[in-house]
PDB file of C-alpha atoms and ligand atoms in Angstrom:
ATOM      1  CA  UNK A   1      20.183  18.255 -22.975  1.00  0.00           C
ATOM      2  CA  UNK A   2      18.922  21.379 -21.179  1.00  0.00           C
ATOM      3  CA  UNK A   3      21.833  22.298 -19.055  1.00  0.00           C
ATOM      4  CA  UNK A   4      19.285  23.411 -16.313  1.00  0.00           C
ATOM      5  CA  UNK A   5      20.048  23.565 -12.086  1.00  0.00           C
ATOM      6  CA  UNK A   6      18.911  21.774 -10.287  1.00  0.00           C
ATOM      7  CA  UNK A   7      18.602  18.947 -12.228  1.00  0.00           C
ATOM      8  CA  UNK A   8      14.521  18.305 -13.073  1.00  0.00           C
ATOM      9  CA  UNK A   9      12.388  16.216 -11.352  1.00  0.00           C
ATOM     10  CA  UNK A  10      12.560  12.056 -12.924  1.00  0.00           C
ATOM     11  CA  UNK A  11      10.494  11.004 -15.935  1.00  0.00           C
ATOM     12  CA  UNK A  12       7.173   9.350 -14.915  1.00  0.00           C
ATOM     13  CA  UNK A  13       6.844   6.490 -16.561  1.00  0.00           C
ATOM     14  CA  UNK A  14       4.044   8.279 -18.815  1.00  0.00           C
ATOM     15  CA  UNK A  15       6.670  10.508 -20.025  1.00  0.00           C
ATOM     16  CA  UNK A  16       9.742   9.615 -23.007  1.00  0.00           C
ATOM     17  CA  UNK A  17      12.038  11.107 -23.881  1.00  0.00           C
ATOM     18  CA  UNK A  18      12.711  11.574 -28.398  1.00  0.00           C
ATOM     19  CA  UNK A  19      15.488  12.656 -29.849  1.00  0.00           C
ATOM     20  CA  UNK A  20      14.374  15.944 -32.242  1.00  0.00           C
ATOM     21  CA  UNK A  21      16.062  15.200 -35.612  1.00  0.00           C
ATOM     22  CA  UNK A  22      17.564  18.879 -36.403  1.00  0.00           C
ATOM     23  CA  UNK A  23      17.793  20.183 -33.398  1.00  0.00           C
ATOM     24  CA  UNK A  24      19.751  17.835 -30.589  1.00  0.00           C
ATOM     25  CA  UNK A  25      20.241  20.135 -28.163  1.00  0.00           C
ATOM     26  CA  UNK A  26      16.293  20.619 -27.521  1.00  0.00           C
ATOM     27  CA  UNK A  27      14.836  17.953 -25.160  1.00  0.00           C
ATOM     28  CA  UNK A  28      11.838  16.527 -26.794  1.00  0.00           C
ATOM     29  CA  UNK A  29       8.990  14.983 -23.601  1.00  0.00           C
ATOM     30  CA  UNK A  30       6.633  13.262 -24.928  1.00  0.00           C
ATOM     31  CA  UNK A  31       3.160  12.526 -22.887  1.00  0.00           C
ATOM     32  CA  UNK A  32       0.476  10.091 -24.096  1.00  0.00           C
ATOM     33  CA  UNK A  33      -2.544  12.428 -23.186  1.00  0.00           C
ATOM     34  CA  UNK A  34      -2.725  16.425 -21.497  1.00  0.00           C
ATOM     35  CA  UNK A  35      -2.696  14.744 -17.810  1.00  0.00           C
ATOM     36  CA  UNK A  36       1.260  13.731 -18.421  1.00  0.00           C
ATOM     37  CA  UNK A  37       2.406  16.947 -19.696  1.00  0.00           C
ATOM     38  CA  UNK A  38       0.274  18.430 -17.184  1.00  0.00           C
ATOM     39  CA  UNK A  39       2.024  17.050 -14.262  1.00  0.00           C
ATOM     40  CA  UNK A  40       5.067  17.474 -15.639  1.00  0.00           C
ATOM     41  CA  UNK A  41       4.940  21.441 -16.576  1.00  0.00           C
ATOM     42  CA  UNK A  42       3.774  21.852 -13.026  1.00  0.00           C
ATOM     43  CA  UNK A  43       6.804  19.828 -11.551  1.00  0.00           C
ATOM     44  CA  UNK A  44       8.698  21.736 -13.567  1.00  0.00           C
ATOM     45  CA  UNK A  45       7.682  24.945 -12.918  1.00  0.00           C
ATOM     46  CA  UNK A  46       7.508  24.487  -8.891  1.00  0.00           C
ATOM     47  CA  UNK A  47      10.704  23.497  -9.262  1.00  0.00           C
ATOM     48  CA  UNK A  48      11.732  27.152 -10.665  1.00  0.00           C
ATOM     49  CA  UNK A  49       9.506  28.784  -8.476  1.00  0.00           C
ATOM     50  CA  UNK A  50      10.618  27.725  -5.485  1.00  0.00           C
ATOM     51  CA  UNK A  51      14.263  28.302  -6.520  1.00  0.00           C
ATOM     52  CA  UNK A  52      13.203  32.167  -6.346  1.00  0.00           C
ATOM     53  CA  UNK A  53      12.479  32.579 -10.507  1.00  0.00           C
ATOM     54  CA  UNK A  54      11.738  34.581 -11.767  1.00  0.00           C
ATOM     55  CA  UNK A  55       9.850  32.578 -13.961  1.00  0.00           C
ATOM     56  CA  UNK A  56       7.871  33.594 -16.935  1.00  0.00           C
ATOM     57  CA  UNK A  57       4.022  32.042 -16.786  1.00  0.00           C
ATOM     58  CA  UNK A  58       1.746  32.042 -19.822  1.00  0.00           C
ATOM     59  CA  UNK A  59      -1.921  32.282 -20.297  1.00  0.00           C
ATOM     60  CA  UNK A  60      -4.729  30.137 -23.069  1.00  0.00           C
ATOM     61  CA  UNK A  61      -6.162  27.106 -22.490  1.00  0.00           C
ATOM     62  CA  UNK A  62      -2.997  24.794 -23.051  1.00  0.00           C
ATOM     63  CA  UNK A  63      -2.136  25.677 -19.730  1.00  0.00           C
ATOM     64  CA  UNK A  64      -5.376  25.427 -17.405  1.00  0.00           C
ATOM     65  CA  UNK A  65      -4.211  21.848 -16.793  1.00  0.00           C
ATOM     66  CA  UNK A  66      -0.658  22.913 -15.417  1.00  0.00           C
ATOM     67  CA  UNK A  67      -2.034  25.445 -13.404  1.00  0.00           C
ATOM     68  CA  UNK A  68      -4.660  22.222 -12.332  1.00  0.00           C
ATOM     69  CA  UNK A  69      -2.076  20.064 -12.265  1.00  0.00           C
ATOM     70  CA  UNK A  70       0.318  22.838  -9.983  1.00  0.00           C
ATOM     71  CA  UNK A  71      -2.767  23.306  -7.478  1.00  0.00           C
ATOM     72  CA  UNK A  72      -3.037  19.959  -6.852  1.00  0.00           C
ATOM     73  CA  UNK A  73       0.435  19.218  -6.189  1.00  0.00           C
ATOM     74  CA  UNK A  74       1.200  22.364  -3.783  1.00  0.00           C
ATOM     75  CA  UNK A  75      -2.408  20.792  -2.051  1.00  0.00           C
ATOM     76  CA  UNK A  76       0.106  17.957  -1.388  1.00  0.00           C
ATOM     77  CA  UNK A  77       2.621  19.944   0.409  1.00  0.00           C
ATOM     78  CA  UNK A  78       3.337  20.504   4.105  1.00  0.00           C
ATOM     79  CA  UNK A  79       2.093  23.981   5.328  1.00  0.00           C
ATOM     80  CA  UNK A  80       5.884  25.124   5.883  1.00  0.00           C
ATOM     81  CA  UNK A  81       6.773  24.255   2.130  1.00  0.00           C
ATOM     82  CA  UNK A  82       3.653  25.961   0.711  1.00  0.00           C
ATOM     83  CA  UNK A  83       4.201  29.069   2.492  1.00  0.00           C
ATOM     84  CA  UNK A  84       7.670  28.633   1.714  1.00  0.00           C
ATOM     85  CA  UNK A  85       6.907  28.846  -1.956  1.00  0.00           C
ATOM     86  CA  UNK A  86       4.257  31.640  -1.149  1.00  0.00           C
ATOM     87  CA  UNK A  87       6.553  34.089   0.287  1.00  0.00           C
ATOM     88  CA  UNK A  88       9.646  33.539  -2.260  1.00  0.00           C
ATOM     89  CA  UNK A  89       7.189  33.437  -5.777  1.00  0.00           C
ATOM     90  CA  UNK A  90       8.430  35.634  -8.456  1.00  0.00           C
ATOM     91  CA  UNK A  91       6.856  35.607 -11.973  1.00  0.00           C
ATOM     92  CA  UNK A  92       5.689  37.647 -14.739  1.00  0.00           C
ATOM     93  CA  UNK A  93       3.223  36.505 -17.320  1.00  0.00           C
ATOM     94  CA  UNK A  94       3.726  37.223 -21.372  1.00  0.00           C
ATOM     95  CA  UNK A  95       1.264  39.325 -22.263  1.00  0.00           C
ATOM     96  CA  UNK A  96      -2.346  41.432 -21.845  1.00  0.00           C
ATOM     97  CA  UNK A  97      -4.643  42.854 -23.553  1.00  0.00           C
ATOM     98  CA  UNK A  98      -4.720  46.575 -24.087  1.00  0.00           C
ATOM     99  CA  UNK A  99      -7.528  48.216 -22.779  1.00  0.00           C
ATOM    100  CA  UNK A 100      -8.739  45.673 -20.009  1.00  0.00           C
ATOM    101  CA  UNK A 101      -7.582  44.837 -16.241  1.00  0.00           C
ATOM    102  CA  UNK A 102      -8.306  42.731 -14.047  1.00  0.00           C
ATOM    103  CA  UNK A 103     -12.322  43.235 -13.320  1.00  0.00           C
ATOM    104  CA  UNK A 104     -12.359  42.113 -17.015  1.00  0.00           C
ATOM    105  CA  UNK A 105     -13.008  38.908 -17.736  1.00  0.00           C
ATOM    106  CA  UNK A 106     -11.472  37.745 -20.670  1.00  0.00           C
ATOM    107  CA  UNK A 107      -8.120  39.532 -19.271  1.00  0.00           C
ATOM    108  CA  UNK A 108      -5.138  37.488 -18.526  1.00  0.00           C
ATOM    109  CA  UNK A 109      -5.194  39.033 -14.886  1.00  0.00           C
ATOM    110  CA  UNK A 110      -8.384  37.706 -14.257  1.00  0.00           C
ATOM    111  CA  UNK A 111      -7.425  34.607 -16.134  1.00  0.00           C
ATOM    112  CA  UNK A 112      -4.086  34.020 -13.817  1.00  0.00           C
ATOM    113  CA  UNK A 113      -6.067  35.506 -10.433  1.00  0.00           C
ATOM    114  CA  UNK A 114      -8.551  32.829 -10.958  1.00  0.00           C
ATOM    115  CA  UNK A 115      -5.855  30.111 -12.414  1.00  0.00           C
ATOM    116  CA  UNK A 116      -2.869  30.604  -9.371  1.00  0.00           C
ATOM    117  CA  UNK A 117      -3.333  34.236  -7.401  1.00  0.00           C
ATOM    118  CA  UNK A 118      -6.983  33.583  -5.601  1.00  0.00           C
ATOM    119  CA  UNK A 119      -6.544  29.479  -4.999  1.00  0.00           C
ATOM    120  CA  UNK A 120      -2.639  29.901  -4.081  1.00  0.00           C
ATOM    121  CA  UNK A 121      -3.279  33.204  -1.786  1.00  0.00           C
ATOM    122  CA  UNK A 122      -0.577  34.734  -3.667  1.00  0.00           C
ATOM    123  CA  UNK A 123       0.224  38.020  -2.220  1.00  0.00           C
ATOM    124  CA  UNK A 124      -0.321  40.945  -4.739  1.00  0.00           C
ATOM    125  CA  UNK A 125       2.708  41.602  -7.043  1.00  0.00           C
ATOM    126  CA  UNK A 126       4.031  38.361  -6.619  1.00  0.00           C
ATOM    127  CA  UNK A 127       2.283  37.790 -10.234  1.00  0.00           C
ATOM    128  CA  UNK A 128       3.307  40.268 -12.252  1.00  0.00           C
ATOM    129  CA  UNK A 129       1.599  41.162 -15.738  1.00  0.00           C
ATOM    130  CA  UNK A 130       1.939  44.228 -18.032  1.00  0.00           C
ATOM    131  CA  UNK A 131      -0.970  46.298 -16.992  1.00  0.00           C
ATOM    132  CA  UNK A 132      -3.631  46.476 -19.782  1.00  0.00           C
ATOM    133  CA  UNK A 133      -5.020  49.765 -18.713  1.00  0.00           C
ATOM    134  CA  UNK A 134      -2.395  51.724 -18.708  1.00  0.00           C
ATOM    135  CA  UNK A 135      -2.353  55.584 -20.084  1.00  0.00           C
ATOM    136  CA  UNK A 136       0.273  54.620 -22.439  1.00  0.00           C
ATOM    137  CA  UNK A 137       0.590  51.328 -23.531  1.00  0.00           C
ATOM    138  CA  UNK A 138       4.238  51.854 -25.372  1.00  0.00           C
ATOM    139  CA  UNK A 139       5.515  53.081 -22.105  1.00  0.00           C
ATOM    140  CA  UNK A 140       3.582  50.317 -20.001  1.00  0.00           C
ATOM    141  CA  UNK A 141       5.332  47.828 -22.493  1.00  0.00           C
ATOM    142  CA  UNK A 142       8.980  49.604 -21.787  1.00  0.00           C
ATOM    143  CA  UNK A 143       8.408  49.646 -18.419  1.00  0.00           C
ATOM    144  CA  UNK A 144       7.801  45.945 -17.891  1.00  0.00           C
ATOM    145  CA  UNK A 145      10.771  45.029 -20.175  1.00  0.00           C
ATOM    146  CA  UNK A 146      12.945  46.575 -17.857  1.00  0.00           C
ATOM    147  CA  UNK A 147      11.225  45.403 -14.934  1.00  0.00           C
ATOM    148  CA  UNK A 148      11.832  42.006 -15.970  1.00  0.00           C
ATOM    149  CA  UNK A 149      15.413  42.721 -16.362  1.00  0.00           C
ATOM    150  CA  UNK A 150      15.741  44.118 -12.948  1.00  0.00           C
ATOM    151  CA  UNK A 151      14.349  40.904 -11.715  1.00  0.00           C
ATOM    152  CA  UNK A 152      17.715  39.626 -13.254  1.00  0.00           C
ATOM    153  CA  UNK A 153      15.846  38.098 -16.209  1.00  0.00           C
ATOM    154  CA  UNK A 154      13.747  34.952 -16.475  1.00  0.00           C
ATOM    155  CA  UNK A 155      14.743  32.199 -14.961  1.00  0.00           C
ATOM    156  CA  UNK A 156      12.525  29.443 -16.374  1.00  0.00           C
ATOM    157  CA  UNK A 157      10.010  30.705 -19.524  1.00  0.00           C
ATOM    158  CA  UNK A 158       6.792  28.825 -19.751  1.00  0.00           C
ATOM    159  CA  UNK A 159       5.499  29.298 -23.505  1.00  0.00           C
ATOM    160  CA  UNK A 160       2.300  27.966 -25.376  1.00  0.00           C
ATOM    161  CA  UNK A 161       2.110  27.985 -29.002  1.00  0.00           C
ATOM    162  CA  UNK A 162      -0.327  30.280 -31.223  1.00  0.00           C
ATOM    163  CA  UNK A 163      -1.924  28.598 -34.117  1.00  0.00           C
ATOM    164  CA  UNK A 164      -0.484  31.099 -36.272  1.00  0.00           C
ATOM    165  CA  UNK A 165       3.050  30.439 -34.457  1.00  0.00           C
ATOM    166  CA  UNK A 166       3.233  33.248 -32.155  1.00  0.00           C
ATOM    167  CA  UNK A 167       4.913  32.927 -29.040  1.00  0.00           C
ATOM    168  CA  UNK A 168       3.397  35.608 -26.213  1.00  0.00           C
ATOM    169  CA  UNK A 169       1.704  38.077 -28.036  1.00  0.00           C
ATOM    170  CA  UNK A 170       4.771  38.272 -30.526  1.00  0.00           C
ATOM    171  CA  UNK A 171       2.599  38.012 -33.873  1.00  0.00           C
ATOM    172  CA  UNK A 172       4.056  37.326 -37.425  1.00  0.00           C
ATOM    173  CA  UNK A 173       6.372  38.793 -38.286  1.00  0.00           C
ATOM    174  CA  UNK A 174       8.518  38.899 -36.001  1.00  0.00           C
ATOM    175  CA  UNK A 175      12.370  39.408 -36.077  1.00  0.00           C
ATOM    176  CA  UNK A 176      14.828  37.177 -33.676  1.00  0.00           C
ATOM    177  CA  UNK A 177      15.236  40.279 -31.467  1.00  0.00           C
ATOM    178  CA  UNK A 178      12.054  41.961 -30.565  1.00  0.00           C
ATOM    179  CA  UNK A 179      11.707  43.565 -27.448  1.00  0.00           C
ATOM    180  CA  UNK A 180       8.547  44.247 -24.897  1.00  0.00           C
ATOM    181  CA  UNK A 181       6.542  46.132 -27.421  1.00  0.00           C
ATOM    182  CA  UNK A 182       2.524  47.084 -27.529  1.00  0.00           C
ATOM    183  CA  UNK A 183       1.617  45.754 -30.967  1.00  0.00           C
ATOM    184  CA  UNK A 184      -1.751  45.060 -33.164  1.00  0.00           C
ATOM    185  CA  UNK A 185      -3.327  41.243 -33.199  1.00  0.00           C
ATOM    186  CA  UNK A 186      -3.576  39.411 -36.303  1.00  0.00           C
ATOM    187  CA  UNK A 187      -7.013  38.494 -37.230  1.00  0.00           C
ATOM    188  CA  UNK A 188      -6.287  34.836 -36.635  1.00  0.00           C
ATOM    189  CA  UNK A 189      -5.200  35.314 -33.461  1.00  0.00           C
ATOM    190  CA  UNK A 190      -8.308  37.267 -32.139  1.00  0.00           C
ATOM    191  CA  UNK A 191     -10.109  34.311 -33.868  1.00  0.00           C
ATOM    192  CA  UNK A 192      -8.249  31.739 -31.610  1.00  0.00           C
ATOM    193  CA  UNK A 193      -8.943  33.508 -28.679  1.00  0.00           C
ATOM    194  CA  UNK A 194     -12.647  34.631 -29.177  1.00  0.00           C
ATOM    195  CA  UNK A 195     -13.856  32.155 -26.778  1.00  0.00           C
ATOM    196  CA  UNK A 196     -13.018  34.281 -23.789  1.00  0.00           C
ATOM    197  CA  UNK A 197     -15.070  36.874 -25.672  1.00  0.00           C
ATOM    198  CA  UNK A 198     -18.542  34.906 -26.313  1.00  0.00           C
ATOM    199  CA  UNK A 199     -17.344  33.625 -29.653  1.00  0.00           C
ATOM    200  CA  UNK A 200     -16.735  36.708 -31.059  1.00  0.00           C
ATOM    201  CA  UNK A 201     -13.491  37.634 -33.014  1.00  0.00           C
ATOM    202  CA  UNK A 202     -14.541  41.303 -32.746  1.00  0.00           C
ATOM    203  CA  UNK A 203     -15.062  41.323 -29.158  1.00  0.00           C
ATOM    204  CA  UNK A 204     -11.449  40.771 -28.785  1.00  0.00           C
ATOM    205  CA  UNK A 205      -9.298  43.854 -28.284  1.00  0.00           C
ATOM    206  CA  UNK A 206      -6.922  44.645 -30.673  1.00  0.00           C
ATOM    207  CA  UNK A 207      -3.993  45.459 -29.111  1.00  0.00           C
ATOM    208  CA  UNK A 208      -2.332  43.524 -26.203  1.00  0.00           C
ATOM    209  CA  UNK A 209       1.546  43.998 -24.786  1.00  0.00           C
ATOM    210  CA  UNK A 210       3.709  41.315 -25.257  1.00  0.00           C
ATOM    211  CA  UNK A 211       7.191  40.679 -23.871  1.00  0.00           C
ATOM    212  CA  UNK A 212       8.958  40.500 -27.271  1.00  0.00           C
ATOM    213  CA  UNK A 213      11.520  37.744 -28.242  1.00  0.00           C
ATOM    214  CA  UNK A 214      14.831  39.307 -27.017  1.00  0.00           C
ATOM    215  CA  UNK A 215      13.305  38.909 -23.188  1.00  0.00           C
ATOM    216  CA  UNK A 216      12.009  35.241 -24.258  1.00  0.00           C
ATOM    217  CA  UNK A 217      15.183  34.163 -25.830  1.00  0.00           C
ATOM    218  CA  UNK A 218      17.144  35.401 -22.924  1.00  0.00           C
ATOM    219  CA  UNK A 219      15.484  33.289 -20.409  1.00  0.00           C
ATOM    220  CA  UNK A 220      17.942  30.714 -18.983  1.00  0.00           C
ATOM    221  CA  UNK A 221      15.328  27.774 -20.036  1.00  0.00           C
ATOM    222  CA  UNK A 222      12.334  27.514 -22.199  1.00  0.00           C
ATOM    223  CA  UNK A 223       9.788  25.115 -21.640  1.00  0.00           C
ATOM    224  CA  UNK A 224       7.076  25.174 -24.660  1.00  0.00           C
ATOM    225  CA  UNK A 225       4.524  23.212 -24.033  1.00  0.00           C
ATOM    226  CA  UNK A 226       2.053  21.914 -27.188  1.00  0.00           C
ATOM    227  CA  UNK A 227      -1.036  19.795 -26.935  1.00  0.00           C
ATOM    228  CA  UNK A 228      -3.636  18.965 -29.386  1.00  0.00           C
ATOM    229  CA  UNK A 229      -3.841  17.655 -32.981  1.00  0.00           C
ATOM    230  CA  UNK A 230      -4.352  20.782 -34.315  1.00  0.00           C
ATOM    231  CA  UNK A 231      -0.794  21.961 -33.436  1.00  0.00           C
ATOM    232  CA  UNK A 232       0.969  19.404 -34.759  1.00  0.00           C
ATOM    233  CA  UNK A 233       1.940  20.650 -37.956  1.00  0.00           C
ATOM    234  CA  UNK A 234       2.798  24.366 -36.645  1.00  0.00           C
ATOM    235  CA  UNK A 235       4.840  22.912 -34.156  1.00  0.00           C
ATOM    236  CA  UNK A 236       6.740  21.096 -36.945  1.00  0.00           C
ATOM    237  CA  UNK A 237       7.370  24.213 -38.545  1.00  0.00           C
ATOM    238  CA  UNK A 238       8.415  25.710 -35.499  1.00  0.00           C
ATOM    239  CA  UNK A 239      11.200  23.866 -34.714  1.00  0.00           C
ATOM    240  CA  UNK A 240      12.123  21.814 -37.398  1.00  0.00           C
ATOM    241  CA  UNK A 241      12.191  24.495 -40.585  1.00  0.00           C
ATOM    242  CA  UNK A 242      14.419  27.017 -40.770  1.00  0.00           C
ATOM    243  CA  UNK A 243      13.944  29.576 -38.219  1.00  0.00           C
ATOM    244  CA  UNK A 244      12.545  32.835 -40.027  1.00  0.00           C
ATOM    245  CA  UNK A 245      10.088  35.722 -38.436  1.00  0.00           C
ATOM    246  CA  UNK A 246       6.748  34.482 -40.168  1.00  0.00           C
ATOM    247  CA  UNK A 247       7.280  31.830 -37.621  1.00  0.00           C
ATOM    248  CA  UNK A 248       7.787  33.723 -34.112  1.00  0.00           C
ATOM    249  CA  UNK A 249       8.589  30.241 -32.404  1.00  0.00           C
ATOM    250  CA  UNK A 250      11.023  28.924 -34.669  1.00  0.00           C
ATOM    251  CA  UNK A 251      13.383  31.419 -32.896  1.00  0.00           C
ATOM    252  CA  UNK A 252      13.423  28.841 -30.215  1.00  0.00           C
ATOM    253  CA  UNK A 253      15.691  27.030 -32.262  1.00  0.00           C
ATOM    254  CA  UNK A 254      18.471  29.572 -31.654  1.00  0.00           C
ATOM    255  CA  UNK A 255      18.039  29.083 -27.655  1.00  0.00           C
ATOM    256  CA  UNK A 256      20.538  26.607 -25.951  1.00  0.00           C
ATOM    257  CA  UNK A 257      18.306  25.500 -23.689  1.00  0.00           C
ATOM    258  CA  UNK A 258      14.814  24.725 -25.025  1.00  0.00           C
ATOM    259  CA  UNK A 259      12.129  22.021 -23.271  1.00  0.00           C
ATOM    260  CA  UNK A 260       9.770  20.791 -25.591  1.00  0.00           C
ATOM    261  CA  UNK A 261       6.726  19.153 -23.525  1.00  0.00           C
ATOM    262  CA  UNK A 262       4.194  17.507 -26.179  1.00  0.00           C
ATOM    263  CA  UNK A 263       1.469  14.752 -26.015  1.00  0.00           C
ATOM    264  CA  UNK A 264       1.289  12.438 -28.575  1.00  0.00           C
ATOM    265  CA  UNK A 265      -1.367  14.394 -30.905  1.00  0.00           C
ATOM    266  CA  UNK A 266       1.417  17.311 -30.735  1.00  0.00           C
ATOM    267  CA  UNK A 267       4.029  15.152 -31.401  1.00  0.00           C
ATOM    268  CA  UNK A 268       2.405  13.759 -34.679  1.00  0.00           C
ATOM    269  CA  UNK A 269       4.142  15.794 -37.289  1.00  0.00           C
ATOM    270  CA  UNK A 270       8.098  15.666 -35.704  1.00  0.00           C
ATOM    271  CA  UNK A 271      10.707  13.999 -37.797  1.00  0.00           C
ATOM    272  CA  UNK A 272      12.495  11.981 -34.655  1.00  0.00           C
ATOM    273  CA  UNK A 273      15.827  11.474 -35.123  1.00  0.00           C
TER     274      UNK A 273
HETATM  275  C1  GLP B 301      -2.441  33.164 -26.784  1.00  0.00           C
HETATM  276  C2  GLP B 301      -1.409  33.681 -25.773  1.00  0.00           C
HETATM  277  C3  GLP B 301      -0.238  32.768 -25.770  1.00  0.00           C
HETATM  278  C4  GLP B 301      -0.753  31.359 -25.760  1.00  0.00           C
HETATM  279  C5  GLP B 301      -1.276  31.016 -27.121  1.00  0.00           C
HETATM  280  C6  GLP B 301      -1.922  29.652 -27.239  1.00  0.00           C
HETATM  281  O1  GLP B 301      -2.821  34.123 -27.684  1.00  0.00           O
HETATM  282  N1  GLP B 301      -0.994  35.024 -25.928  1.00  0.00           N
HETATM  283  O2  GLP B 301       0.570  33.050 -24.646  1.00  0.00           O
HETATM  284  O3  GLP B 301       0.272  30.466 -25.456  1.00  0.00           O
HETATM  285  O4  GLP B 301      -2.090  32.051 -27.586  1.00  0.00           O
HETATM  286  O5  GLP B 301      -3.194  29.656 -26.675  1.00  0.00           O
HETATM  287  P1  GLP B 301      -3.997  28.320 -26.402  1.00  0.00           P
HETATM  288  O6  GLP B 301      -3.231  27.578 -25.376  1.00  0.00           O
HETATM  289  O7  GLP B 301      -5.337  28.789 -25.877  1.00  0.00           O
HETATM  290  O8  GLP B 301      -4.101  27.584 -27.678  1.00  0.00           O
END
């Protein structure tokens, strides 16, 4: 059990909670569709946020629900919370691409100012992100390692999962320990994210900055969140084969406080215990 303060919001009642065989200190929450683990990331991640983070957001189309799902609950708030949360945010996303900013589309600044920033009326540099079009992208990558250790380190680390089992941008493979690094994408990850590009693989840059897995694995929580069929079976491998670096995630094994939020389709493949 994640030994996380303040304690996290209930269970709704679309939400159990399995028993990982392997691994019994992760918490396993298990949604039957998107909406529940949806809701839940959100809750989740409010939570964090408006304990003063920093918390680590990530970026692909596993999370345009929770960011959905996060609108619509601050929508719920009283004006006094909301700008509450507003003036105490503090997060910094994984990872962007090298070579495009924010008047890009398919960047993850545009992707988070049109996901939280714009609808929120986040003030700028509450939502951090490496900066894509930097001079140097090694010393971009160095410098937002260490700004994220300023920050004190992440509180609460949101993380999607790569077909190919990256975590971030932290491609296979990938040692236990890697820090904030500018590296080169695999081809099959510029093929799983070529939609933001028209469809094309090619289109997608090459190079992106990544926090690495030393400032994911220091995080005082990790909530991975996994949806879809098609993840099942990499998310098995993830967490319950022995951890190794042609599987970036299945470092998360090694952290003592890992959230695993799944829907059903996700869950598929898991031995439960
Ligand atoms: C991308 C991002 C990751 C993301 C993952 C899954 O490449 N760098 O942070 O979690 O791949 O993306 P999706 O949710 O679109 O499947």
């Amino acid at each position: 059990m994640p030994r996380s303060w303040p304690p996290p919001p209930a269970l709704s009642p679309d939400l159990s909670q399995q028993p990982l065989a392997g691994l019994p200190g992760a918490t396993l929450e298990v949604a039957a569709a998107v909406d529940g683990v949806a809701e839940r990331a959100a809750g989740l991640l409010l939570q964090a946020l408006e304990a003063g983070g920093p918390v680590g957001l990530a970026t692909g189309r596993t999370m345009q629900p929770v960011y959905a799902a996060l609108r619509r609950q601050v929508a719920q708030w009283s004006e006094s919370r909301c700008q509450r949360l507003l003036s105490r945010w503090c997060s910094f996303n994984l990872d962007e691409y090298v070579g495009l900013g924010a008047a890009d589309r398919g960047s993850f600044a545009a992707e988070m100012a049109a996901a939280l920033a714009v609808p929120l009326g986040l003030a700028p540099g509450c939502l951090q992100l490496p900066d894509g079009l930097a001079a140097d992208p090694d010393v971009e990558a160095r410098r937002y390692g260490v700004a994220v250790a300023t920050a004190g380190g992440i509180a609460l680390q949101l993380l999607g999962l790569g077909s190919n089992g990256h975590v971030g941008f932290n491609e296979p493979p990938c040692p236990r320990q890697a820090p904030s690094r500018c590296l080169e994408l695999s081809p099959a990850t510029r093929h799983q994210n070529a939609a933001a590009f028209g469809a094309d693989p090619a289109a997608v840059p090459e190079r992106a900055i990544t926090l690495g897995t030393a400032e994911i694995l220091a995080a005082r929580e990790v909530l991975l969140v996994v949806t879809g069929g098609a993840k099942a079976e990499i998310l098995r491998r993830s967490l319950q084969e022995s951890p190794e670096p042609g599987v970036p995630a299945s470092w998360l094994q090694t952290h003592p406080c890992l959230r695993v939020l799944v829907d059903a389709d996700a869950a598929s493949a898991l031995r439960l215990s």
